[in-house]
Amino acid sequence: MILRRLQLQHFRNYRRLDLSLEEGVTVLYGSNGAGKTNILEAVFALATTKSFRARTDRELIDRRFEPLDGPFPFARLSGEADTARGTLSVEMIIGLDGATDAPVLRKRFRLDGTARKAVDVVGRLKAVLFSPVDVDIVTGSPSLRRRFVDLMLCQVDSSYLRLLQSYTRVVQQRNAALSRFGARMPAQQLDFWDQRLMADGSEIIGRRLEMMEWLGPCAAEMYMRLSGGGEAFAIEYVSSLGEIEGLNADVQNLFSQRLRALGTKGLEQRLTLVGPHRDDLSMTLDGVPLPSFGSRGQHRTAALAMRMAEAAYILHRTGERPIMLLDEALGELDDRRRDHLLDFTASHPQVLLTGTTADLFPQDFRRRGALIHVEGGAIAA
Amino acid sequence: MNESSSRPRSIDRAVTELARLPGIGPKTAQRLTYHLLRSSGDQVLVLAEALRNLKEGVVTCSVCFNMSDRNPCHICESPDRDHAVICVVENLLDLVAIERTARFRGVYHVLHGAISPMDGIGPDELRIRELVQRAKDTSATEVILATNPNLEGDATATYIARLFEGSDIAVTRLARGLPVGGDLEYADEVTLGNALAGRSSA
Ligand SMILES: [Zn+2]
């Protein structure tokens, strides 16, 4: 997949940007705060409908806009890409939605010029982001690992996003019902939510297990190549439902057993204590838990291996090589790992990298690629 | 609104009140206000009069909880309709949408919402108890659950279907020709009419 053109309007520090991009490697360099990462963020947002670092959508709109009740602020992102199925245009507009009592910022999307919902847009443009904070997937909270898994599945199958949204709402509704009644919950009012919880929940777990069956060995292989062999890296899906035996296991039955076993304890806590929203990934190196015992370097290598496996998985499921986005991703790597990462990404039709100076990248890499100097929210000549 | 300090308070008030309505933001409210200002005095008065009479002339039907200018409502009073077939809808607009299809000759029951614990709405907050009582009292033969095809609509339909288990009343649901996750009131007449014709057991 190749992004041919990226246009930004009032996005972060870009008042207006119209950037033509080439196949191969593009190095975006410039000082801190120049707006290099904003370009990768925009590409990632067009691929996933979400920013990888903004906490609110307001952050994405140019700060030079006056307060929200003044002139109507908005940001517009649009990308044109060549895909295996022909050309594709994705557009995202973040703006005020006046169709409610209190106007709120809302994201709207267009696919090839036609208005579409976010779920129909996710994964049309395919991208994998490598970033220094990826190490949090290894050392951070389980929610970050679930997000890693979910975002990957959403990019290859939009029905997974629908499923996830439906499940999340079921959990919210179920918890709301529990918080109202606690242990005195009338069975016939809980029944529907339990049925949906188990049906959607087991479907989600099933798809994650299927994905892990492929991703696990692939990530292990990538780790081996990055580290030069020696240590065996393994990832496994750990469910709050307990041990799940193989892909043909009856997850729904297991779910129902676990819910029943929790009994009134589950009701008294007024929370849904088991399900895919409580699951995790376990990572080990030679059988030793990586997050607690590994070194910083091993954590970094594992995170890198998982991102590379993510790119391989997207190719495996969709037949399309995603756009590689490397955000200051080379900084802490030794030569061996850096060269491996660059070799791997270069096997993709398009790579966008950021760095403070162009010298950070190996000579032959710079020669092959286009250099773009970013300064103050604009492309310097 | 930046210019709010410089313009008459009556304009501000109209903009504020209009902006409270669903589907109308500050921008639209402002456009409507200035449109009314430019309109003839008669036109504005006619609208004001219509709004003033809106609440006074409308009562809730004590049988089906539809809104009408009389109680019981036209539908509940009509001898041309089959009073043994009750179509259960979430809102008044859903009733209007089904009437528009002209394919349904039974009567309605308006729940005024759907089960949604997040919004503090359980079965007791809806007209469900009244529905069960009514179906028994009137010897209904069929209850059609025409709740929205989304999570909360499904929860409501499932809950109601349970209440009729073991009774002689057939409980059916609209066929799934409807866009999943959509709202009944936005479905076109043909789709909704087909969904009604192809309803299945709940
Ligand atoms: Zn009535």
Coordinates of C-alpha atoms and ligand atoms in Angstrom, one line a residue:
Chain A
M1 CA 0.0 0.0 0.0
I2 CA 1.3 3.4 -0.9
L3 CA 0.1 6.8 0.3
R4 CA 0.5 9.1 -2.7
R5 CA -0.8 12.3 -1.2
L6 CA -1.5 13.7 2.3
Q7 CA -3.5 16.9 2.8
L8 CA -3.9 18.5 6.2
Q9 CA -5.9 21.6 7.2
H10 CA -5.8 23.0 10.7
F11 CA -4.4 19.7 12.0
R12 CA -2.1 20.3 15.0
N13 CA 0.5 22.8 13.9
Y14 CA -0.3 22.5 10.2
R15 CA -2.5 25.3 8.9
R16 CA -2.4 23.7 5.4
L17 CA -0.2 21.0 4.0
D18 CA -0.3 19.3 0.7
L19 CA 2.3 16.6 0.6
S20 CA 3.1 14.3 -2.3
L21 CA 4.7 11.1 -1.2
E22 CA 6.7 8.5 -3.2
E23 CA 7.1 4.8 -3.1
G24 CA 10.0 3.6 -0.9
V25 CA 11.6 5.4 2.0
T26 CA 10.8 8.9 3.1
V27 CA 12.7 10.5 6.0
L28 CA 11.0 13.4 7.8
Y29 CA 13.6 15.3 9.8
G30 CA 13.6 18.5 11.8
S31 CA 13.8 19.9 15.3
N32 CA 11.6 18.8 18.2
G33 CA 8.1 20.3 17.8
A34 CA 8.6 20.9 14.1
G35 CA 5.6 18.6 13.3
K36 CA 7.3 15.4 12.0
T37 CA 5.3 13.1 14.3
N38 CA 2.1 15.0 13.4
I39 CA 2.4 13.7 9.9
L40 CA 2.7 10.1 11.1
E41 CA -0.1 10.7 13.5
A42 CA -2.3 11.9 10.6
V43 CA -1.5 8.9 8.5
F44 CA -2.2 6.6 11.5
A45 CA -5.5 8.4 12.2
L46 CA -6.6 8.0 8.6
A47 CA -5.9 4.2 8.9
T48 CA -7.4 3.6 12.3
T49 CA -9.8 6.6 12.8
K50 CA -7.9 7.4 16.0
S51 CA -4.9 9.3 17.1
F52 CA -2.2 7.2 18.8
R53 CA -1.4 9.9 21.3
A54 CA -4.1 12.6 21.7
R55 CA -6.3 12.2 24.7
T56 CA -9.1 14.4 23.2
D57 CA -10.0 15.2 19.6
R58 CA -9.7 18.9 20.5
E59 CA -5.9 18.5 20.7
L60 CA -5.9 17.6 17.0
I61 CA -7.3 20.9 15.9
D62 CA -4.9 23.8 15.3
R63 CA -4.5 25.6 18.6
R64 CA -4.6 29.0 16.9
F65 CA -8.4 28.6 16.6
E66 CA -10.3 30.7 19.1
P67 CA -12.4 29.1 21.8
L68 CA -14.9 26.6 20.7
D69 CA -17.9 28.9 20.7
G70 CA -16.1 31.4 18.4
P71 CA -15.7 30.7 14.7
F72 CA -16.3 27.1 14.2
P73 CA -13.0 25.2 14.5
F74 CA -12.3 22.1 12.5
A75 CA -9.4 20.0 11.2
R76 CA -9.4 18.1 8.0
L77 CA -7.2 15.2 7.0
S78 CA -7.2 13.5 3.7
G79 CA -5.1 10.8 2.1
E80 CA -5.0 9.3 -1.4
A81 CA -3.5 5.8 -1.7
D82 CA -2.7 3.1 -4.2
T83 CA -3.9 -0.3 -3.0
A84 CA -4.0 -3.8 -4.4
R85 CA -7.7 -3.0 -5.2
G86 CA -7.1 0.3 -6.9
T87 CA -7.0 3.9 -5.6
L88 CA -8.5 4.8 -2.3
S89 CA -9.3 8.2 -0.7
V90 CA -9.9 8.6 3.0
E91 CA -11.0 11.8 4.6
M92 CA -11.5 12.7 8.2
I93 CA -13.1 15.9 9.5
I94 CA -13.0 16.8 13.1
G95 CA -15.5 19.5 13.8
L96 CA -18.4 20.8 15.9
D97 CA -21.6 18.8 15.6
G98 CA -24.5 21.2 16.0
A99 CA -27.0 18.4 16.0
T100 CA -27.1 18.1 19.7
D101 CA -28.1 20.4 22.6
A102 CA -24.6 21.1 23.6
P103 CA -22.3 21.1 20.5
V104 CA -19.5 18.6 20.7
L105 CA -16.6 17.7 18.5
R106 CA -17.3 14.8 16.3
K107 CA -15.3 13.0 13.7
R108 CA -16.8 12.5 10.3
F109 CA -15.4 10.3 7.5
R110 CA -15.5 10.0 3.7
L111 CA -14.4 7.1 1.7
D112 CA -13.8 7.8 -1.9
G113 CA -15.9 11.0 -1.5
T114 CA -18.9 9.3 0.2
A115 CA -19.8 9.9 3.8
R116 CA -19.2 6.7 5.9
K117 CA -19.2 5.7 9.5
A118 CA -15.9 5.2 11.4
V119 CA -16.4 1.4 11.5
D120 CA -16.5 1.3 7.7
V121 CA -13.3 3.3 7.4
V122 CA -11.1 1.5 9.9
G123 CA -8.4 -0.5 8.1
R124 CA -9.1 0.7 4.6
L125 CA -5.7 2.4 4.7
K126 CA -3.3 0.0 6.4
A127 CA -0.4 1.2 8.6
V128 CA 1.8 -0.1 11.4
L129 CA 3.3 2.4 13.8
F130 CA 6.7 1.8 15.5
S131 CA 7.2 4.2 18.4
P132 CA 9.5 4.4 21.5
V133 CA 6.4 4.0 23.7
D134 CA 5.8 0.5 22.2
V135 CA 7.8 -0.9 25.1
D136 CA 4.7 -0.2 27.2
I137 CA 3.0 -3.1 25.4
V138 CA 5.4 -5.3 27.2
T139 CA 5.7 -3.6 30.6
G140 CA 2.5 -1.6 30.8
S141 CA -1.0 -2.5 32.0
P142 CA -3.1 -5.4 30.4
S143 CA -5.3 -2.8 28.8
L144 CA -2.4 -1.7 26.5
R145 CA -1.9 -5.3 25.4
R146 CA -5.7 -5.7 24.7
R147 CA -5.5 -2.5 22.7
F148 CA -2.6 -3.9 20.7
V149 CA -4.6 -7.1 19.9
D150 CA -7.9 -5.2 19.2
L151 CA -6.5 -2.6 16.9
M152 CA -4.7 -5.2 14.9
L153 CA -7.9 -7.3 14.5
C154 CA -10.0 -4.1 13.7
Q155 CA -7.6 -3.3 10.9
V156 CA -8.1 -6.7 9.1
D157 CA -11.8 -7.2 9.9
S158 CA -14.3 -4.4 10.4
S159 CA -16.8 -6.9 11.8
Y160 CA -14.5 -7.3 14.8
L161 CA -14.9 -3.6 15.6
R162 CA -18.6 -3.9 15.5
L163 CA -18.4 -6.9 17.8
L164 CA -16.1 -5.1 20.2
Q165 CA -18.4 -2.0 20.3
S166 CA -21.4 -4.1 21.0
Y167 CA -19.6 -6.1 23.7
T168 CA -18.4 -3.0 25.4
R169 CA -21.9 -1.6 25.5
V170 CA -23.2 -4.9 26.9
V171 CA -20.6 -4.7 29.7
Q172 CA -21.6 -1.1 30.5
Q173 CA -25.3 -1.9 30.5
R174 CA -24.7 -5.0 32.6
N175 CA -22.6 -3.1 35.1
A176 CA -25.2 -0.3 35.3
A177 CA -27.9 -2.9 36.0
L178 CA -25.6 -4.5 38.7
S179 CA -24.8 -1.2 40.3
R180 CA -28.5 -0.6 40.7
F181 CA -29.5 -3.9 42.2
G182 CA -26.3 -5.6 43.4
A183 CA -27.0 -9.0 44.9
R184 CA -30.7 -8.3 44.7
M185 CA -30.5 -8.3 40.9
P186 CA -33.7 -9.8 39.5
A187 CA -32.7 -12.8 37.4
Q188 CA -35.0 -12.1 34.5
Q189 CA -33.4 -8.6 34.2
L190 CA -29.9 -9.9 34.1
D191 CA -30.6 -12.8 31.8
F192 CA -30.5 -10.9 28.5
W193 CA -27.2 -9.1 29.3
D194 CA -25.6 -12.4 30.4
Q195 CA -26.7 -14.1 27.2
R196 CA -25.2 -11.3 25.1
L197 CA -22.1 -11.1 27.2
M198 CA -21.4 -14.7 26.7
A199 CA -22.3 -14.8 23.0
D200 CA -20.3 -11.6 22.0
G201 CA -17.5 -12.3 24.6
S202 CA -16.8 -15.8 23.3
E203 CA -16.8 -14.7 19.7
I204 CA -14.2 -12.0 20.6
I205 CA -12.0 -14.5 22.5
G206 CA -12.3 -17.0 19.6
R207 CA -11.1 -14.4 17.1
R208 CA -8.2 -13.3 19.4
L209 CA -7.1 -16.9 19.9
E210 CA -7.2 -17.6 16.2
M211 CA -5.0 -14.5 15.6
M212 CA -2.6 -15.4 18.4
E213 CA -2.2 -18.9 16.9
W214 CA -0.6 -17.1 13.9
L215 CA 1.0 -14.1 15.6
G216 CA 2.7 -16.0 18.5
P217 CA 5.1 -18.1 16.4
C218 CA 5.7 -15.1 14.0
A219 CA 6.7 -12.8 16.9
A220 CA 9.0 -15.5 18.3
E221 CA 10.7 -15.8 14.9
M222 CA 11.0 -12.0 14.6
Y223 CA 12.6 -11.9 18.1
M224 CA 15.0 -14.6 17.2
R225 CA 16.1 -12.6 14.1
L226 CA 16.4 -9.3 16.0
S227 CA 18.5 -10.8 18.8
G228 CA 20.6 -13.2 16.7
G229 CA 19.2 -16.3 18.3
G230 CA 19.7 -17.8 21.7
E231 CA 16.6 -16.9 23.6
A232 CA 13.1 -18.2 22.9
F233 CA 10.4 -15.6 23.1
A234 CA 6.8 -16.7 23.5
I235 CA 3.5 -14.9 23.8
E236 CA 0.3 -16.5 25.0
Y237 CA -3.3 -15.5 25.4
V238 CA -4.3 -15.6 29.0
S239 CA -8.1 -15.5 29.6
S240 CA -9.9 -14.4 32.7
L241 CA -12.2 -17.4 32.0
G242 CA -9.3 -19.8 32.8
E243 CA -7.4 -22.2 30.6
I244 CA -8.8 -22.5 27.1
E245 CA -7.9 -25.8 25.4
G246 CA -7.2 -25.2 21.7
L247 CA -9.2 -23.4 19.1
N248 CA -12.2 -25.8 19.2
A249 CA -12.8 -25.3 22.9
D250 CA -16.4 -24.4 23.9
V251 CA -15.6 -20.9 25.1
Q252 CA -19.3 -20.0 25.6
N253 CA -19.7 -22.9 27.9
L254 CA -16.6 -22.0 29.9
F255 CA -17.9 -18.4 30.1
S256 CA -21.2 -19.6 31.5
Q257 CA -19.4 -21.9 34.0
R258 CA -17.2 -19.0 35.2
L259 CA -20.2 -16.6 35.6
R260 CA -22.1 -19.3 37.6
A261 CA -19.0 -20.0 39.7
L262 CA -18.7 -16.3 40.6
G263 CA -22.4 -16.4 41.7
T264 CA -23.4 -13.6 44.1
K265 CA -19.8 -12.4 44.5
G266 CA -20.0 -11.2 40.9
L267 CA -23.3 -9.4 41.7
E268 CA -22.1 -7.9 44.9
Q269 CA -19.0 -6.3 43.3
R270 CA -21.4 -4.7 40.8
L271 CA -18.9 -5.3 38.0
T272 CA -18.4 -7.8 35.2
L273 CA -15.4 -9.7 36.5
V274 CA -14.7 -12.0 33.7
G275 CA -14.7 -11.8 29.9
P276 CA -12.4 -10.6 27.1
H277 CA -12.3 -7.1 28.7
R278 CA -10.3 -8.7 31.5
D279 CA -8.0 -10.9 29.4
D280 CA -4.2 -10.4 28.8
L281 CA -1.2 -11.6 27.0
S282 CA 1.7 -13.3 28.8
M283 CA 5.2 -12.9 27.4
T284 CA 8.1 -15.1 28.4
L285 CA 11.8 -15.4 27.4
D286 CA 13.0 -19.0 27.9
G287 CA 10.0 -19.6 30.1
V288 CA 10.7 -16.6 32.4
P289 CA 8.1 -13.8 32.6
L290 CA 9.5 -11.0 30.5
P291 CA 7.8 -7.9 32.0
S292 CA 9.1 -8.5 35.5
F293 CA 12.5 -10.2 34.8
G294 CA 13.7 -9.0 31.4
S295 CA 16.2 -6.2 30.8
R296 CA 15.1 -2.9 29.1
G297 CA 16.8 -4.1 25.9
Q298 CA 14.9 -7.3 26.0
H299 CA 11.6 -5.4 26.5
R300 CA 12.4 -3.2 23.6
T301 CA 13.3 -6.1 21.3
A302 CA 10.0 -7.9 22.3
A303 CA 8.0 -4.8 21.5
L304 CA 9.7 -4.5 18.1
A305 CA 9.2 -8.1 17.4
M306 CA 5.4 -7.7 18.1
R307 CA 5.1 -4.7 15.8
M308 CA 6.9 -6.6 13.0
A309 CA 4.6 -9.5 13.6
E310 CA 1.7 -7.1 13.4
A311 CA 2.8 -6.0 9.9
A312 CA 3.2 -9.6 8.9
Y313 CA -0.2 -10.5 10.2
I314 CA -1.9 -7.7 8.2
L315 CA -0.2 -9.0 5.1
H316 CA -1.2 -12.5 5.9
R317 CA -4.9 -11.6 6.4
T318 CA -5.4 -9.0 3.7
G319 CA -2.7 -9.7 1.1
E320 CA -1.6 -6.1 1.5
R321 CA 1.7 -4.8 2.9
P322 CA 0.9 -1.9 5.3
I323 CA 2.6 1.5 5.3
M324 CA 5.4 1.5 7.8
L325 CA 5.5 4.4 10.2
L326 CA 8.6 4.7 12.3
D327 CA 8.4 7.5 14.9
E328 CA 11.9 8.1 16.4
A329 CA 12.0 4.3 16.6
L330 CA 15.7 3.9 16.0
G331 CA 17.0 5.9 18.9
E332 CA 17.7 3.3 21.6
L333 CA 18.5 0.4 19.2
D334 CA 21.9 -1.1 18.7
D335 CA 23.3 -1.4 15.2
R336 CA 22.1 -5.0 14.8
R337 CA 18.5 -4.4 15.7
R338 CA 18.4 -1.1 13.8
D339 CA 19.7 -2.7 10.6
H340 CA 17.2 -5.6 11.0
L341 CA 14.3 -3.2 11.6
L342 CA 15.3 -1.1 8.5
D343 CA 15.7 -4.2 6.4
F344 CA 12.3 -5.5 7.5
T345 CA 10.5 -2.2 6.8
A346 CA 12.3 -1.8 3.5
S347 CA 10.5 -5.0 2.3
H348 CA 7.4 -2.9 2.4
P349 CA 6.4 -0.6 -0.5
Q350 CA 6.4 2.5 1.7
V351 CA 8.2 3.6 4.8
L352 CA 7.9 7.0 6.6
L353 CA 10.5 7.7 9.3
T354 CA 11.1 10.7 11.6
G355 CA 14.3 11.8 13.3
T356 CA 15.8 15.1 14.5
T357 CA 18.6 15.0 12.0
A358 CA 19.0 13.2 8.7
D359 CA 22.4 11.8 9.9
L360 CA 20.6 9.4 12.2
F361 CA 19.9 7.1 9.3
P362 CA 22.5 4.9 7.6
Q363 CA 24.1 6.5 4.5
D364 CA 22.7 3.9 1.9
F365 CA 19.3 4.3 3.5
R366 CA 19.3 8.1 3.0
R367 CA 20.6 7.6 -0.6
R368 CA 17.6 5.4 -1.4
G369 CA 15.0 7.6 0.1
A370 CA 13.5 11.0 -0.1
L371 CA 14.5 13.5 2.5
I372 CA 11.9 16.0 3.8
H373 CA 12.8 18.8 6.1
V374 CA 9.9 19.7 8.4
E375 CA 10.0 23.1 10.2
G376 CA 7.3 24.9 12.1
G377 CA 4.3 23.0 10.6
A378 CA 5.5 23.3 7.1
I379 CA 7.9 21.6 4.6
A380 CA 11.1 23.6 4.4
A381 CA 12.6 24.0 1.0
Chain B
M1 CA -22.1 33.7 20.5
N2 CA -19.7 36.6 20.3
E3 CA -22.1 39.3 19.4
S4 CA -24.5 38.4 22.2
S5 CA -23.6 41.5 24.2
S6 CA -24.6 43.9 21.4
R7 CA -27.9 42.5 20.3
P8 CA -31.4 42.7 21.9
R9 CA -32.1 40.2 24.7
S10 CA -35.2 38.9 23.0
I11 CA -33.1 37.6 20.2
D12 CA -30.7 35.9 22.6
R13 CA -33.7 34.3 24.3
A14 CA -35.2 32.9 21.1
V15 CA -31.8 31.6 20.0
T16 CA -31.2 29.9 23.4
E17 CA -34.7 28.3 23.5
L18 CA -34.5 27.0 19.9
A19 CA -31.0 25.6 20.5
R20 CA -32.5 23.4 23.3
L21 CA -34.5 21.4 20.7
P22 CA -33.1 18.1 19.5
G23 CA -31.3 18.3 16.2
I24 CA -30.8 22.0 16.4
G25 CA -27.4 23.5 17.3
P26 CA -26.6 27.1 18.0
K27 CA -25.9 27.9 14.3
T28 CA -29.3 26.6 13.2
A29 CA -31.0 28.2 16.1
Q30 CA -29.5 31.6 15.1
R31 CA -30.6 31.1 11.5
L32 CA -34.1 30.2 12.5
T33 CA -34.3 33.2 14.8
Y34 CA -33.2 35.7 12.1
H35 CA -35.6 34.0 9.6
L36 CA -38.5 34.6 12.0
L37 CA -37.4 38.2 12.5
R38 CA -37.6 38.8 8.8
S39 CA -41.0 36.9 8.5
S40 CA -44.3 38.7 8.6
G41 CA -45.8 39.4 12.0
D42 CA -48.8 37.0 11.2
Q43 CA -46.5 34.1 10.4
V44 CA -44.7 34.4 13.7
L45 CA -48.0 34.7 15.6
V46 CA -49.4 31.6 13.9
L47 CA -46.4 29.6 15.0
A48 CA -46.6 31.0 18.5
E49 CA -50.2 30.1 18.7
A50 CA -49.5 26.6 17.4
L51 CA -46.9 26.0 20.0
R52 CA -49.1 27.4 22.8
N53 CA -51.9 25.0 21.9
L54 CA -49.6 22.1 21.4
K55 CA -49.7 20.8 25.0
E56 CA -53.3 21.9 25.8
G57 CA -54.9 20.0 22.9
V58 CA -52.9 16.7 23.4
V59 CA -53.6 13.9 25.9
T60 CA -52.0 10.5 26.4
C61 CA -54.2 7.6 25.6
S62 CA -54.8 5.6 28.7
V63 CA -55.0 2.3 26.7
C64 CA -52.0 2.4 24.4
F65 CA -50.1 5.6 25.6
N66 CA -50.2 7.1 22.2
M67 CA -50.7 10.9 22.1
S68 CA -54.0 12.1 20.7
D69 CA -56.6 14.8 21.0
R70 CA -58.9 12.4 22.8
N71 CA -58.7 9.5 25.2
P72 CA -58.9 6.7 24.2
C73 CA -57.1 7.7 21.0
H74 CA -58.5 7.3 17.4
I75 CA -56.7 4.0 16.9
C76 CA -58.0 2.5 20.1
E77 CA -61.5 3.6 19.4
S78 CA -61.6 2.5 15.7
P79 CA -64.0 -0.4 15.0
D80 CA -62.0 -1.0 11.8
R81 CA -58.9 -2.2 13.6
D82 CA -58.1 -5.6 15.0
H83 CA -57.9 -5.1 18.7
A84 CA -56.5 -8.6 19.4
V85 CA -53.2 -7.8 17.7
I86 CA -51.0 -5.4 19.6
C87 CA -47.9 -3.8 18.1
V88 CA -45.4 -2.7 20.8
V89 CA -43.2 0.2 19.9
E90 CA -40.6 2.3 21.8
N91 CA -41.7 5.7 20.8
L92 CA -44.5 7.8 19.2
L93 CA -42.4 8.3 16.1
D94 CA -42.1 4.5 15.6
L95 CA -45.9 4.3 15.7
V96 CA -46.1 7.1 13.1
A97 CA -43.6 5.2 10.9
I98 CA -45.6 2.0 11.1
E99 CA -48.9 3.8 10.3
R100 CA -47.2 5.3 7.3
T101 CA -46.7 1.8 5.8
A102 CA -50.6 1.3 5.8
R103 CA -49.9 -2.4 6.2
F104 CA -50.9 -2.8 9.8
R105 CA -54.5 -3.0 10.9
G106 CA -54.0 -3.9 14.6
V107 CA -53.5 -1.6 17.6
Y108 CA -50.4 -0.2 19.3
H109 CA -48.8 0.0 22.7
V110 CA -46.2 2.7 23.2
L111 CA -43.5 1.9 25.8
H112 CA -42.0 5.4 25.9
G113 CA -38.4 4.1 25.8
A114 CA -36.3 0.9 25.9
I115 CA -34.6 -0.9 28.7
S116 CA -31.2 0.8 29.3
P117 CA -29.7 0.5 32.8
M118 CA -27.0 3.1 31.9
D119 CA -29.8 5.6 31.5
G120 CA -31.6 4.4 34.6
I121 CA -34.4 2.8 32.6
G122 CA -35.5 -0.6 33.7
P123 CA -38.8 -2.5 33.0
D124 CA -40.6 -0.5 35.7
E125 CA -39.9 2.8 34.0
L126 CA -41.6 1.6 30.8
R127 CA -45.3 0.8 30.2
I128 CA -44.6 -2.9 30.3
R129 CA -46.8 -3.9 33.3
E130 CA -49.7 -2.1 31.5
L131 CA -49.0 -4.0 28.4
V132 CA -49.2 -7.4 30.1
Q133 CA -52.4 -6.5 31.9
R134 CA -54.0 -5.1 28.7
A135 CA -53.1 -8.1 26.6
K136 CA -54.8 -10.4 29.2
D137 CA -57.8 -8.1 29.7
T138 CA -58.6 -7.8 26.0
S139 CA -57.8 -11.4 25.2
A140 CA -55.2 -10.4 22.7
T141 CA -54.1 -13.2 20.3
E142 CA -50.8 -11.6 19.1
V143 CA -48.2 -9.2 20.5
I144 CA -45.8 -7.9 17.9
L145 CA -42.5 -6.6 19.4
A146 CA -41.4 -3.7 17.1
T147 CA -38.6 -2.4 19.2
N148 CA -35.5 -1.0 17.5
P149 CA -33.1 -3.5 16.1
N150 CA -30.3 -2.4 18.5
L151 CA -29.0 -3.7 21.9
E152 CA -31.5 -1.9 24.1
G153 CA -34.4 -2.8 21.7
D154 CA -33.4 -6.4 21.8
A155 CA -33.1 -6.3 25.6
T156 CA -36.6 -4.9 25.8
A157 CA -38.1 -7.4 23.4
T158 CA -36.5 -10.3 25.1
Y159 CA -37.7 -9.2 28.5
I160 CA -41.3 -8.8 27.3
A161 CA -41.3 -12.1 25.4
R162 CA -40.4 -13.8 28.7
L163 CA -43.4 -12.3 30.4
F164 CA -45.7 -13.9 27.9
E165 CA -44.1 -17.3 28.1
G166 CA -46.7 -20.0 28.9
S167 CA -49.6 -17.8 27.8
D168 CA -51.8 -18.4 24.7
I169 CA -50.7 -15.1 23.2
A170 CA -48.4 -15.4 20.2
V171 CA -45.3 -13.1 20.5
T172 CA -43.6 -12.1 17.3
R173 CA -40.7 -9.8 16.4
L174 CA -40.2 -7.8 13.2
A175 CA -38.3 -9.5 10.5
R176 CA -34.7 -8.4 10.2
G177 CA -35.0 -6.5 6.9
L178 CA -34.1 -3.5 9.0
P179 CA -30.7 -2.1 9.2
V180 CA -29.1 -3.5 12.3
G181 CA -28.2 -0.7 14.8
G182 CA -30.7 1.6 13.1
D183 CA -33.8 3.3 14.4
L184 CA -37.3 2.3 13.3
E185 CA -38.4 5.9 12.7
Y186 CA -35.8 6.3 10.0
A187 CA -36.6 3.1 8.0
D188 CA -38.4 3.7 4.7
E189 CA -42.0 2.6 4.3
V190 CA -41.2 -0.4 2.0
T191 CA -38.5 -1.8 4.3
L192 CA -40.6 -1.4 7.4
G193 CA -43.7 -2.8 5.7
N194 CA -41.8 -5.9 4.6
A195 CA -40.3 -6.3 8.1
L196 CA -43.9 -6.2 9.5
A197 CA -45.1 -8.8 7.0
G198 CA -42.2 -11.2 7.6
R199 CA -42.3 -11.0 11.4
S200 CA -41.1 -14.1 13.3
S201 CA -41.7 -15.7 16.7
A202 CA -39.9 -14.0 19.5
Ligands
ZN1 ZN -54.8 4.4 22.2

